[in-house]
Short mmCIF file of C-alpha atoms and ligand atoms in Angstrom, two decimals:
data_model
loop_
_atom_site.label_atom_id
_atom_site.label_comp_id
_atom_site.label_asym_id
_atom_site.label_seq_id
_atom_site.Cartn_x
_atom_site.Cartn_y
_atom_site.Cartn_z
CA UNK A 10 69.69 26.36 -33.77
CA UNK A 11 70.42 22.78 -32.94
CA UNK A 12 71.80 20.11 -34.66
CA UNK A 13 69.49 18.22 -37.09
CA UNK A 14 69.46 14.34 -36.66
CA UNK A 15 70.79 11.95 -39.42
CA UNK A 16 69.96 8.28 -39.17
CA UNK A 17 71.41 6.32 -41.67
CA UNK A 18 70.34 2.90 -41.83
CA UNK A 19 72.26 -0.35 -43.04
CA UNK A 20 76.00 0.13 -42.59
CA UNK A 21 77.58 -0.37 -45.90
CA UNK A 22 80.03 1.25 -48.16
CA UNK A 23 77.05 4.11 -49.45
CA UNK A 24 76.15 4.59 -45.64
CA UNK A 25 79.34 5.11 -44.47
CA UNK A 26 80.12 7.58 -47.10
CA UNK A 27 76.96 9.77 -46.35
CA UNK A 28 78.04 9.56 -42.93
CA UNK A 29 81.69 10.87 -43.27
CA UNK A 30 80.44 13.96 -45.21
CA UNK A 31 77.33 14.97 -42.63
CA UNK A 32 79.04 14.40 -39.78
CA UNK A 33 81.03 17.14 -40.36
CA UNK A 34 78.00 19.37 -39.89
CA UNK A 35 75.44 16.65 -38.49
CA UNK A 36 74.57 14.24 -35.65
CA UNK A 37 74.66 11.20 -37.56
CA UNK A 38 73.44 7.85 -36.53
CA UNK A 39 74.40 4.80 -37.99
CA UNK A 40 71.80 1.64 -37.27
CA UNK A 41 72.98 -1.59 -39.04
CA UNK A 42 70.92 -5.02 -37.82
CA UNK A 43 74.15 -6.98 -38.02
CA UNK A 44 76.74 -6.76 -35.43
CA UNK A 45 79.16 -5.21 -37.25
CA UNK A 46 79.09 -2.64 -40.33
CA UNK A 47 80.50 -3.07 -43.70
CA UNK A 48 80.23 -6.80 -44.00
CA UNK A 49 79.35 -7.13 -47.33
CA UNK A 50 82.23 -4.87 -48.02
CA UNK A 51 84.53 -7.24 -46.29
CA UNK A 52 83.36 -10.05 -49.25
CA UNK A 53 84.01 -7.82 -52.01
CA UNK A 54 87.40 -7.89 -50.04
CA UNK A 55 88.07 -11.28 -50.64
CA UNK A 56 87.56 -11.69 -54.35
CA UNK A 57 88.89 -9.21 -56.22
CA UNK A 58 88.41 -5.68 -54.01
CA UNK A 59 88.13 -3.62 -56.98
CA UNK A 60 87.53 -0.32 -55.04
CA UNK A 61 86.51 1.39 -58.26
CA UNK A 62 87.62 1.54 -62.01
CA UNK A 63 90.49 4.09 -63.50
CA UNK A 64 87.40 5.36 -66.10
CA UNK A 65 86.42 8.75 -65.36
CA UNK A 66 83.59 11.37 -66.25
CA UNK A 67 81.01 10.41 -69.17
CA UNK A 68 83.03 7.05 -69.57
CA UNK A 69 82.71 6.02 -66.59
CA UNK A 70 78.92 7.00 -66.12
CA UNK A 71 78.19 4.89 -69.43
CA UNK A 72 78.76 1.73 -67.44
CA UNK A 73 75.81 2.39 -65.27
CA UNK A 74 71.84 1.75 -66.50
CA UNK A 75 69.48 3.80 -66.56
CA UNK A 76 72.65 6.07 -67.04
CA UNK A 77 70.78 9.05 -66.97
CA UNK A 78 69.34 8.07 -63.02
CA UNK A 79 72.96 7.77 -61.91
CA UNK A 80 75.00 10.01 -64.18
CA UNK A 81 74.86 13.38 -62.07
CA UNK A 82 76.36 11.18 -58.80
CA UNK A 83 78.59 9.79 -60.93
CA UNK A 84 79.90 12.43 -62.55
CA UNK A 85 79.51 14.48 -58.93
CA UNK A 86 81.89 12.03 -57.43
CA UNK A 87 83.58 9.83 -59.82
CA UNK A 88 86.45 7.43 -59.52
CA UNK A 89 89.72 10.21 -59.29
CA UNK A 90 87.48 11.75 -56.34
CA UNK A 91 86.85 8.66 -54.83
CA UNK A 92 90.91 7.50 -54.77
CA UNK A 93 91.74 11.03 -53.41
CA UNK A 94 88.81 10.11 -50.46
CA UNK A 95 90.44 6.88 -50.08
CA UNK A 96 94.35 8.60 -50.05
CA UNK A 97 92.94 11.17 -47.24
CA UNK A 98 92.02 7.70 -45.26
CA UNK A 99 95.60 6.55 -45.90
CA UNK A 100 94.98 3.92 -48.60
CA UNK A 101 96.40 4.49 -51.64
CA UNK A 102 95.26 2.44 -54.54
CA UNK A 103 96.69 1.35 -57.89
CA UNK A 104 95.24 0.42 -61.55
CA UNK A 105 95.35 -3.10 -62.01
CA UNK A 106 93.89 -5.03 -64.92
CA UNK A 107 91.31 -4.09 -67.58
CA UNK A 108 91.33 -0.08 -65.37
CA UNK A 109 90.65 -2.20 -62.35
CA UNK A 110 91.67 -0.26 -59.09
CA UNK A 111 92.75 -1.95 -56.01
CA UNK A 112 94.47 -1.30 -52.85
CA UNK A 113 98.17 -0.88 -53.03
CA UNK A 114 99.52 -4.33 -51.80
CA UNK A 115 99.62 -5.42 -48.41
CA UNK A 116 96.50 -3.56 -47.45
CA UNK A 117 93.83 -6.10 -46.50
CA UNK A 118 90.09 -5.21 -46.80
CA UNK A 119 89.90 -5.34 -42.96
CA UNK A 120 92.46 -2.44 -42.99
CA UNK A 121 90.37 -0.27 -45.47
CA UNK A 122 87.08 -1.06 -43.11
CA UNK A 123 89.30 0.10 -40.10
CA UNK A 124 90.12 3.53 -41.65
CA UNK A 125 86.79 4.26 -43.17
CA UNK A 126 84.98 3.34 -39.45
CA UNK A 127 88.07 5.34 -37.36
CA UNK A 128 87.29 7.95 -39.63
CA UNK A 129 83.53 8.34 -38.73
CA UNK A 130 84.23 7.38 -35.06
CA UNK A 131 86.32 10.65 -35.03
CA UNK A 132 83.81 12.90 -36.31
CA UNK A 133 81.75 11.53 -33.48
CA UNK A 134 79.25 9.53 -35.79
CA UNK A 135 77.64 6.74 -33.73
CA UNK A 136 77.53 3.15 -34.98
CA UNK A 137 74.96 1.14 -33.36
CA UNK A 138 75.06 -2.44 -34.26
CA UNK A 139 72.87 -5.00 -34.03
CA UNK A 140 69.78 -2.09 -34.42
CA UNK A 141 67.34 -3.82 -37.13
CA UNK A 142 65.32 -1.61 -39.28
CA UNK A 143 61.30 -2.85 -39.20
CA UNK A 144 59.01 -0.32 -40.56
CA UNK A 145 57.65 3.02 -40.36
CA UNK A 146 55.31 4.17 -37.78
CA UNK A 147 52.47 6.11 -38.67
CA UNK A 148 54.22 9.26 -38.91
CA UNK A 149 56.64 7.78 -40.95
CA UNK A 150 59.26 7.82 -38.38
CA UNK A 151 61.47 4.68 -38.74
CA UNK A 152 61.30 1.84 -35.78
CA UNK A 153 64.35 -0.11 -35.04
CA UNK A 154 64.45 -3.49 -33.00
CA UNK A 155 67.01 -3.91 -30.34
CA UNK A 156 66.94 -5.68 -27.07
CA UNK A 157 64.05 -7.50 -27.47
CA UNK A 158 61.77 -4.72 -28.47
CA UNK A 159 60.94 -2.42 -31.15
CA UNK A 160 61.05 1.80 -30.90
CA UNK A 161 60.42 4.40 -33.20
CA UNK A 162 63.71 6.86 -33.48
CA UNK A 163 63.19 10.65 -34.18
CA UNK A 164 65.58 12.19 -36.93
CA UNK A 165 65.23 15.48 -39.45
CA UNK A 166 66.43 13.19 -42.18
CA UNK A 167 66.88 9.11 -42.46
CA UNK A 168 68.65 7.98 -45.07
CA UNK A 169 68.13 4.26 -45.93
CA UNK A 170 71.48 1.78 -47.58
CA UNK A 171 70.09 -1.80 -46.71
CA UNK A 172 71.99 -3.12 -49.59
CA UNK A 173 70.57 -5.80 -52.33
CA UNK A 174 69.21 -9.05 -51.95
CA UNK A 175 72.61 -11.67 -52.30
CA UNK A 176 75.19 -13.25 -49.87
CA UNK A 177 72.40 -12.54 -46.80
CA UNK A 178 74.98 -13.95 -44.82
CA UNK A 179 76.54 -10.78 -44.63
CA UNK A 180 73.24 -8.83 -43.87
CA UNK A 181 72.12 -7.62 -47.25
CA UNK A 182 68.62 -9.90 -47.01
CA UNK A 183 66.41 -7.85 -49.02
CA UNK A 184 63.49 -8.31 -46.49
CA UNK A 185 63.19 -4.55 -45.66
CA UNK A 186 61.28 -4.41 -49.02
CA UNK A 187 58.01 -5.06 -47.56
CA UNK A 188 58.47 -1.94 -45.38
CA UNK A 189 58.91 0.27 -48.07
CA UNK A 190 55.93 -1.22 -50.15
CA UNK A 191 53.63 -0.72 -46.47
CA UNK A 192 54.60 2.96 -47.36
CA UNK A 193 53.33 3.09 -50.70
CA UNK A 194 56.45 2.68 -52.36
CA UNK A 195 56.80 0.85 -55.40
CA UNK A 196 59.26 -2.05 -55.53
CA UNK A 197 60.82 -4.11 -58.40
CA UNK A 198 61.26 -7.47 -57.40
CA UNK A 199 64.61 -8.35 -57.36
CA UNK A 200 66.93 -10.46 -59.37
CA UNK A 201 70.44 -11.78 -59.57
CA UNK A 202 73.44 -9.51 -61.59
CA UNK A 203 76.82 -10.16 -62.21
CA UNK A 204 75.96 -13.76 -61.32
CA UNK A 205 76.48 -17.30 -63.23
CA UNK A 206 74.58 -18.89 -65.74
CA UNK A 207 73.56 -22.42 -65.82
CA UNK A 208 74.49 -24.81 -68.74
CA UNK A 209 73.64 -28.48 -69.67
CA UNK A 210 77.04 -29.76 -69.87
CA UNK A 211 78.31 -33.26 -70.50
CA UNK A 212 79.05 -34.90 -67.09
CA UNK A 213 82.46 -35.40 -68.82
CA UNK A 214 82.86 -31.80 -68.92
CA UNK A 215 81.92 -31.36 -64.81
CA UNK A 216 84.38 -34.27 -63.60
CA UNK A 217 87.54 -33.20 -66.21
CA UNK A 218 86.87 -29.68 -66.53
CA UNK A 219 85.38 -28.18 -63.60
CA UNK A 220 87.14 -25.16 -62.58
CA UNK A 221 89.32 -24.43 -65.34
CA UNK A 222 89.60 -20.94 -66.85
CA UNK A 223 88.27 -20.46 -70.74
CA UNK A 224 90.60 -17.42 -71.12
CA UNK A 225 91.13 -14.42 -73.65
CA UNK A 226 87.65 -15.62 -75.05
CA UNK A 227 84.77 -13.56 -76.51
CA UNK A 228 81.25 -13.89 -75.74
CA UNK A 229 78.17 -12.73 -78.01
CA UNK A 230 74.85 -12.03 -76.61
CA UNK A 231 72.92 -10.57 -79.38
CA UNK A 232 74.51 -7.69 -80.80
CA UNK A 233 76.57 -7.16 -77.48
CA UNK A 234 80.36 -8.52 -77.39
CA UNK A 235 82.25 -8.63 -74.79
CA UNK A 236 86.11 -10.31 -74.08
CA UNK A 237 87.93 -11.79 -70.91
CA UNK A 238 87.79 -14.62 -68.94
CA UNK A 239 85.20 -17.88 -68.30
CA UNK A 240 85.80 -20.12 -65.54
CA UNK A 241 83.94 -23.71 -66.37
CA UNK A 242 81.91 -24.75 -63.32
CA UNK A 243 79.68 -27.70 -62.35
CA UNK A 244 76.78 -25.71 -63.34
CA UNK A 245 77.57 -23.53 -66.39
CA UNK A 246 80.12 -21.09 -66.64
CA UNK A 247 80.61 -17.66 -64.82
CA UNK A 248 83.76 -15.02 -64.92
CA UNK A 249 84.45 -11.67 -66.10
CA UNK A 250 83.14 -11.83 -69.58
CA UNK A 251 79.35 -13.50 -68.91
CA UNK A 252 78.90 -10.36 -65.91
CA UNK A 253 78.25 -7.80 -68.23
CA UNK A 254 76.21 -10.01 -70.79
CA UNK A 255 73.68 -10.76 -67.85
CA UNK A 256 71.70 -7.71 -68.39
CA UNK A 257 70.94 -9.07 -72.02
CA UNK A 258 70.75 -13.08 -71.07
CA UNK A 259 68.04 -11.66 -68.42
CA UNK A 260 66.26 -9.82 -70.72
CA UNK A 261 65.74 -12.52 -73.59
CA UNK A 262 65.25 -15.17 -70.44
CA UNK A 263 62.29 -13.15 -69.48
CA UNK A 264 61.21 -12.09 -73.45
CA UNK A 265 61.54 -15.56 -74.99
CA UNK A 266 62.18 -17.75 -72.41
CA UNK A 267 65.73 -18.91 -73.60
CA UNK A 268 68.70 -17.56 -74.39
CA UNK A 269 71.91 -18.34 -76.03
CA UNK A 270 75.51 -17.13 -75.97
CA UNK A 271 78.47 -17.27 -78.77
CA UNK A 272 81.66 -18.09 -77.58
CA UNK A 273 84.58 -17.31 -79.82
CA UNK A 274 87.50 -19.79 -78.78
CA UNK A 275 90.13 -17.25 -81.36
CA UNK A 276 88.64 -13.72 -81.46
CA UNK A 277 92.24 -12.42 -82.33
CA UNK A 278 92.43 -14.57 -85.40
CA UNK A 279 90.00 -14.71 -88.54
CA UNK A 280 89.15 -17.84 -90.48
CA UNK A 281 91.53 -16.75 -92.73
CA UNK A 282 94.01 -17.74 -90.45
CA UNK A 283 92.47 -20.60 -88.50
CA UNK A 284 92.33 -21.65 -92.31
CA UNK A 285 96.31 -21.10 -93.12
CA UNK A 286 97.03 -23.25 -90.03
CA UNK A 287 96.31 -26.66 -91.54
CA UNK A 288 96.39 -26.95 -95.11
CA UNK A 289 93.83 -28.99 -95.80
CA UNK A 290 91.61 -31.20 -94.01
CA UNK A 291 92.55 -33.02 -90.88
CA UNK A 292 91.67 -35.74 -88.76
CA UNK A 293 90.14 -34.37 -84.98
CA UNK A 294 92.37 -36.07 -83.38
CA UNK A 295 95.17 -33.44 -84.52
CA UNK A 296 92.68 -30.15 -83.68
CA UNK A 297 94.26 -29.42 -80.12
CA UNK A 298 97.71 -29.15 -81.87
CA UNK A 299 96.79 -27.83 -84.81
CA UNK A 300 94.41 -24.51 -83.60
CA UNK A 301 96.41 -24.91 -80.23
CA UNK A 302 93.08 -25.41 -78.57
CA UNK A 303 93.12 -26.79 -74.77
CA UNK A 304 91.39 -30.36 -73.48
CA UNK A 305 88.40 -27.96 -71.97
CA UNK A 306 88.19 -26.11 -75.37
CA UNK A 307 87.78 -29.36 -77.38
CA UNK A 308 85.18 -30.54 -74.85
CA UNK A 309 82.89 -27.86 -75.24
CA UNK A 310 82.93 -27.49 -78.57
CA UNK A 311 81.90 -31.13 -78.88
CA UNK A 312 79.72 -31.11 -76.60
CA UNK A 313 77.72 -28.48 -78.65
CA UNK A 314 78.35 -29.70 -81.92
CA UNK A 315 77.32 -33.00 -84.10
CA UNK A 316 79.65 -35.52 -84.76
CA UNK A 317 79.74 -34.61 -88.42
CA UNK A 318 80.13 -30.75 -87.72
CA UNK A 319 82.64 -32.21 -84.91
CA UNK A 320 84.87 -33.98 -87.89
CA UNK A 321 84.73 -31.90 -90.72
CA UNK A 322 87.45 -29.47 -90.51
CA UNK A 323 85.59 -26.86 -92.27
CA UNK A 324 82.57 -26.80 -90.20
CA UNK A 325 85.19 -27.36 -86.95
CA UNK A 326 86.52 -24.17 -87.65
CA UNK A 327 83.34 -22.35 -87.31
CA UNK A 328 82.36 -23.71 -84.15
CA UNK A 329 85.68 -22.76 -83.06
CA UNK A 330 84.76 -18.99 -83.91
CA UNK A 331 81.04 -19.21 -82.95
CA UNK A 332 79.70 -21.92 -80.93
CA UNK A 333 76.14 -21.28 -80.03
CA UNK A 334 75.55 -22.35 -75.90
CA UNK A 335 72.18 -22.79 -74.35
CA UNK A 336 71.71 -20.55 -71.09
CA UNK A 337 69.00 -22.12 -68.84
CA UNK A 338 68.76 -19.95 -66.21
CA UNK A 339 70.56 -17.38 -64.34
CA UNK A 340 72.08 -18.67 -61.63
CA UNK A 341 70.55 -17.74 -58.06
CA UNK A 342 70.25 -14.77 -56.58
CA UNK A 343 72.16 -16.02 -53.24
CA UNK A 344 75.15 -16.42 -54.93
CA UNK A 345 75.12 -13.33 -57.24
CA UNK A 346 77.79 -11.00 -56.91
CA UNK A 347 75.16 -7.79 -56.91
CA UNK A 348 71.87 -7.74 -57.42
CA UNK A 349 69.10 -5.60 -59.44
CA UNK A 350 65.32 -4.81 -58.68
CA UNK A 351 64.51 -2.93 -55.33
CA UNK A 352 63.40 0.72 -54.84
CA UNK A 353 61.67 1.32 -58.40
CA UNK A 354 63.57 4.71 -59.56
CA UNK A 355 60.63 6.31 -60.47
CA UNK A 356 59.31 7.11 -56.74
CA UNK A 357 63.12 8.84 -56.50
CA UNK A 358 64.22 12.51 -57.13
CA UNK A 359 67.52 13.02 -58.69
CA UNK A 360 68.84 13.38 -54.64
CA UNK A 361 67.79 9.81 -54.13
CA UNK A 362 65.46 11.19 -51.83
CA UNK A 363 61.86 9.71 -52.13
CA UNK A 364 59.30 11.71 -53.38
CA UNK A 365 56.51 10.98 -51.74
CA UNK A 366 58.32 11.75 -48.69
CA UNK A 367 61.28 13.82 -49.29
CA UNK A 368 62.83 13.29 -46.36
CA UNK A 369 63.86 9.87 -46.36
CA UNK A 370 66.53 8.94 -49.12
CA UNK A 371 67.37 5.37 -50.57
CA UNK A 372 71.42 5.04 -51.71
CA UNK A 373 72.95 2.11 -52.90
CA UNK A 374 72.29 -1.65 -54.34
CA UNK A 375 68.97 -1.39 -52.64
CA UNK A 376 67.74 1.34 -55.73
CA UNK A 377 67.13 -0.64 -59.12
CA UNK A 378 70.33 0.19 -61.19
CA UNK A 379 73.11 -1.98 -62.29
CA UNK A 380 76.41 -1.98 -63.74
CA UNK A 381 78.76 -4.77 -63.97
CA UNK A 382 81.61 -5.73 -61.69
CA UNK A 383 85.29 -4.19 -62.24
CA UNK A 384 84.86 -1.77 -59.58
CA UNK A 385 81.40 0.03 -61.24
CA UNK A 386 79.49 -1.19 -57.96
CA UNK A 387 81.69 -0.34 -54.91
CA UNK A 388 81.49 3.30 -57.46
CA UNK A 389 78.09 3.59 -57.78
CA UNK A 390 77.35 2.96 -54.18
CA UNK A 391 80.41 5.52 -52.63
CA UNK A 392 78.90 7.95 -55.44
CA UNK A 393 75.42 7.92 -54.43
CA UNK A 394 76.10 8.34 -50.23
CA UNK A 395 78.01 11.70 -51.57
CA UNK A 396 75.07 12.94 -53.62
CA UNK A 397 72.65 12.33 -51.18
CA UNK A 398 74.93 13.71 -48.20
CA UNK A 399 75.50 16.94 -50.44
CA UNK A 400 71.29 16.99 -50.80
CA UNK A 401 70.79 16.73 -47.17
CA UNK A 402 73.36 19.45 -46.53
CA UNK A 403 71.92 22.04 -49.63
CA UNK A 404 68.08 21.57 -48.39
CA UNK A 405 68.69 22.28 -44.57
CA UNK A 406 71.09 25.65 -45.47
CA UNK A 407 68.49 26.88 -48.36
C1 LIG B 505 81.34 -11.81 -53.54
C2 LIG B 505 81.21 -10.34 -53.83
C3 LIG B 505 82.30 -9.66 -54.37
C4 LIG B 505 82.17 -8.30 -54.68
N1 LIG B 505 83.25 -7.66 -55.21
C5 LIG B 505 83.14 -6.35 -55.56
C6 LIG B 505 84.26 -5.65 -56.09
O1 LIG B 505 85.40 -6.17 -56.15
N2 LIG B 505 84.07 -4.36 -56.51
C7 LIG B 505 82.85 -3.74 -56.42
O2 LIG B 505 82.72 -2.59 -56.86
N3 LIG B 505 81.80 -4.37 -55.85
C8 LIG B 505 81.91 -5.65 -55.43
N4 LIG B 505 80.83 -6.28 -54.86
C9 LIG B 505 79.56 -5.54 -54.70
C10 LIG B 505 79.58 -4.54 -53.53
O3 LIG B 505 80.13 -5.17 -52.38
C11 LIG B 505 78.16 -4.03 -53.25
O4 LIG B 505 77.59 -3.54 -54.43
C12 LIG B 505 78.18 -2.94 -52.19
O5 LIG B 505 78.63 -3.45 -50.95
C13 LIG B 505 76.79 -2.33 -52.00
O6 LIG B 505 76.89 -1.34 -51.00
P1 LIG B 505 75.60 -0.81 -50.25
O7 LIG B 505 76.05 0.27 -49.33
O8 LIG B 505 74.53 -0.48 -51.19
O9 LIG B 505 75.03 -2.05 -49.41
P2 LIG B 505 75.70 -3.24 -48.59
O10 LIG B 505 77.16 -3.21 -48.65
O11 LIG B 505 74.98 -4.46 -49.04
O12 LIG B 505 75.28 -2.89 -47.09
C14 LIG B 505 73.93 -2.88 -46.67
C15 LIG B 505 73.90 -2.96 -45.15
O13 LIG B 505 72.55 -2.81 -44.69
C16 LIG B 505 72.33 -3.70 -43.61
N5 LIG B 505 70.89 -3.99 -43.47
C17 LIG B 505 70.11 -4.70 -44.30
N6 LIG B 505 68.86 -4.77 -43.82
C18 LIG B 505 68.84 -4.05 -42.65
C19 LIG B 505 67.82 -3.74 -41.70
N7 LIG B 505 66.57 -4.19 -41.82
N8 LIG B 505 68.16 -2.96 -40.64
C20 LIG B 505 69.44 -2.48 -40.48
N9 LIG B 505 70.44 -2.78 -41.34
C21 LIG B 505 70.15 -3.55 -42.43
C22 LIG B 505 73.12 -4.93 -44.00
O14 LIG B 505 73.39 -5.74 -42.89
C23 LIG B 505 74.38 -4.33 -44.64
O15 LIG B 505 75.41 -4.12 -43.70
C24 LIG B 505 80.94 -7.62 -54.47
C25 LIG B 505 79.88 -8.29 -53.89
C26 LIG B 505 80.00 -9.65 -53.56
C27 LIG B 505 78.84 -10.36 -52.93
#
């Protein structure tokens, strides 16, 4: 019997994970438009290169939504299986902040790349770059432009990991959507995640403040509550702690067209003890001293309060606990750090393959889940190239 034929197409971090495991077995093809693989991958590389996050099992599945669409990958292939993986490659990794894992140091993210693709290239998988996915034919084969023209390639299985629809400059464009939807496939427009919010500030706050960290505060979106880190920015704020609220912002953006977070300057104190700190009232001037509140803190809270709410000690304190922000808008999609909306999970089986046509599979940011940074999406996208490899495997030996 000969070999089936894999084409994988798009050449990022869920591609080159269904590639390591059916090569083994498999001819595998990797076709990825840009001209080289993984570039996306090389990003996440500069910020923080959270490979994944030290939860494991059922904790670590509750991070993703719809949790019941990805819990089986996750829990298939979950963050201790995905260290050992990375260990067998020769980078070992370590658990950093808030169960954030990294890269033991000195290993750049061009490093990590190297292994992964030295890895494939010795279990003979081909990577041809600068092949761009551009429909189906009308056998549902998939055609790929190179050289000027476009051809349709003949495989058993094709398993599609175009990415989402930010940072294009590293490939992920979105734009094979229409392909899918020319196949009767249903797609949910996309939208930014894990992205910044835009907020009318003061112009006093952009020219002092800009770029300073709001830090150990707590954020309330509703009933949700989360606590970290802010960074101030021209346009709003963005950081660890507004990532996982965006799910929520998005939601009442789109329900009520507006949306507002609480910021809690002190969420390790209670009024009680704001209260002890000054006796009785006094005068605004003394607030930064007396709550030990930073320039940028003082800013924003007057900038969202009235002068009298501003001055009276009692009401001060409040704001200091709770002070109620406008969100405009999310910010856009370009810039977001992943995004949601895509392949609509409905038209997929548990395998990720499709089910209209069952053998073509969809992994990755390009399928409409989300989960918020710390490692969740580098995860999510490692975990479903190993389900679907695994899939491909199971339905050619039953
Ligand atoms: C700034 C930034 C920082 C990040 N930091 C982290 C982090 O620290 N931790 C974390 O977990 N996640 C992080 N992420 C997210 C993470 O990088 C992505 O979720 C992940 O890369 C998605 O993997 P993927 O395989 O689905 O697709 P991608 O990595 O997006 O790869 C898709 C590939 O498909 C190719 N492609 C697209 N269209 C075509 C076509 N028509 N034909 C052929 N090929 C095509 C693209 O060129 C691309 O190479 C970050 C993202 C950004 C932007």
């Amino acid at each position: 019997m000969s070999r089936k034929e894999i084409a994988i197409i798009g050449g990022g971090p869920s591609a080159m994970m269904a590639a390591d495991i059916l090569s083994s077995i498999y001819n595998v093809t990797i076709y990825e438009k840009e001209k080289v693989i993984g570039q996306k991958f090389l990003v996440a590389g500069k910020g923080g290169f959270n490979l994944t996050n030290s939860l494991v099992g059922n904790e670590l599945a509750a991070q993703y939504s719809p949790q019941e669409f990805m819990q089986d990958a996750i829990l298939s292939f979950d963050s201790k299986s995905l260290r050992e993986w990375f260990s067998y490659l020769g980078i070992e990794t370590f658990v950093g902040t808030s169960g954030r894992v990294f890269p033991v140091k000195g290993i750049k993210p061009a490093e990590v790349l190297n292994k992964i693709k030295e890895k494939l290239l010795s279990q003979n998988v081909k990577i041809k770059q600068g092949y761009e996915f551009v429909g189906f034919d009308d056998d549902r084969n998939t055609k790929i432009y190179y050289g000027g023209k476009s051809k349709s390639i003949l495989a058993d299985y094709y398993i599609f990991a175009l990415g989402g629809a930010s940072w294009s400059i590293t490939g992920s464009d979105g734009k094979w959507k229409k392909y899918f939807k020319d196949i009767g496939v249903n797609i949910i427009p996309f939208e930014a995640s894990n992205c910044g919010v835009n907020i009318k500030w003061d112009d006093h706050i952009i020219e002092n403040h800009a770029g300073k960290p709001l830090k150990n505060i707590s954020v309330t979106v509703g009933e949700t509550t989360r606590k970290g880190e802010a960074v101030i920015t021209n346009y709003g704020l963005e950081g660890n702690v507004i990532y996982p609220l965006i799910p929520k912002i998005r939601e009442l953006l789109k329900r009520e067209s507006k949306a507002e977070i609480v910021i809690d300057f002190k969420p390790d104190n209670s009024s009680d003890d704001l209260f002890k700190k000054v006796n009785n009232r006094i005068s605004s001037k003394n607030y930064g001293e007396a709550f030990n509140l930073r320039r940028e803190q003082l800013s924003i809270i007057k900038n969202f309060s009235t002068k009298e709410e501003f001055l009276s000690t009692d009401s001060f304190i409040k704001k200091i606990e709770g002070l109620t922000i406008s969100v405009e808008s999310l910010r856009d999609i370009e810039e977001a750090i992943s995004t949601v909306g895509g392949i609509d999970i409905n038209e997929l089986n548990k395998d990720f393959s499709l089910k209209k046509y069952p053998n073509i599979y969809c992994i990755g940011e390009m399928v409409n889940w989300d989960a918020p940074t710390g490692g969740f999406l580098l995860q999510g996208a490692f975990s479903m190239g190993y389900t679907c490899a695994n899939s491909v495997i199971h339905s050619v030996t039953d």
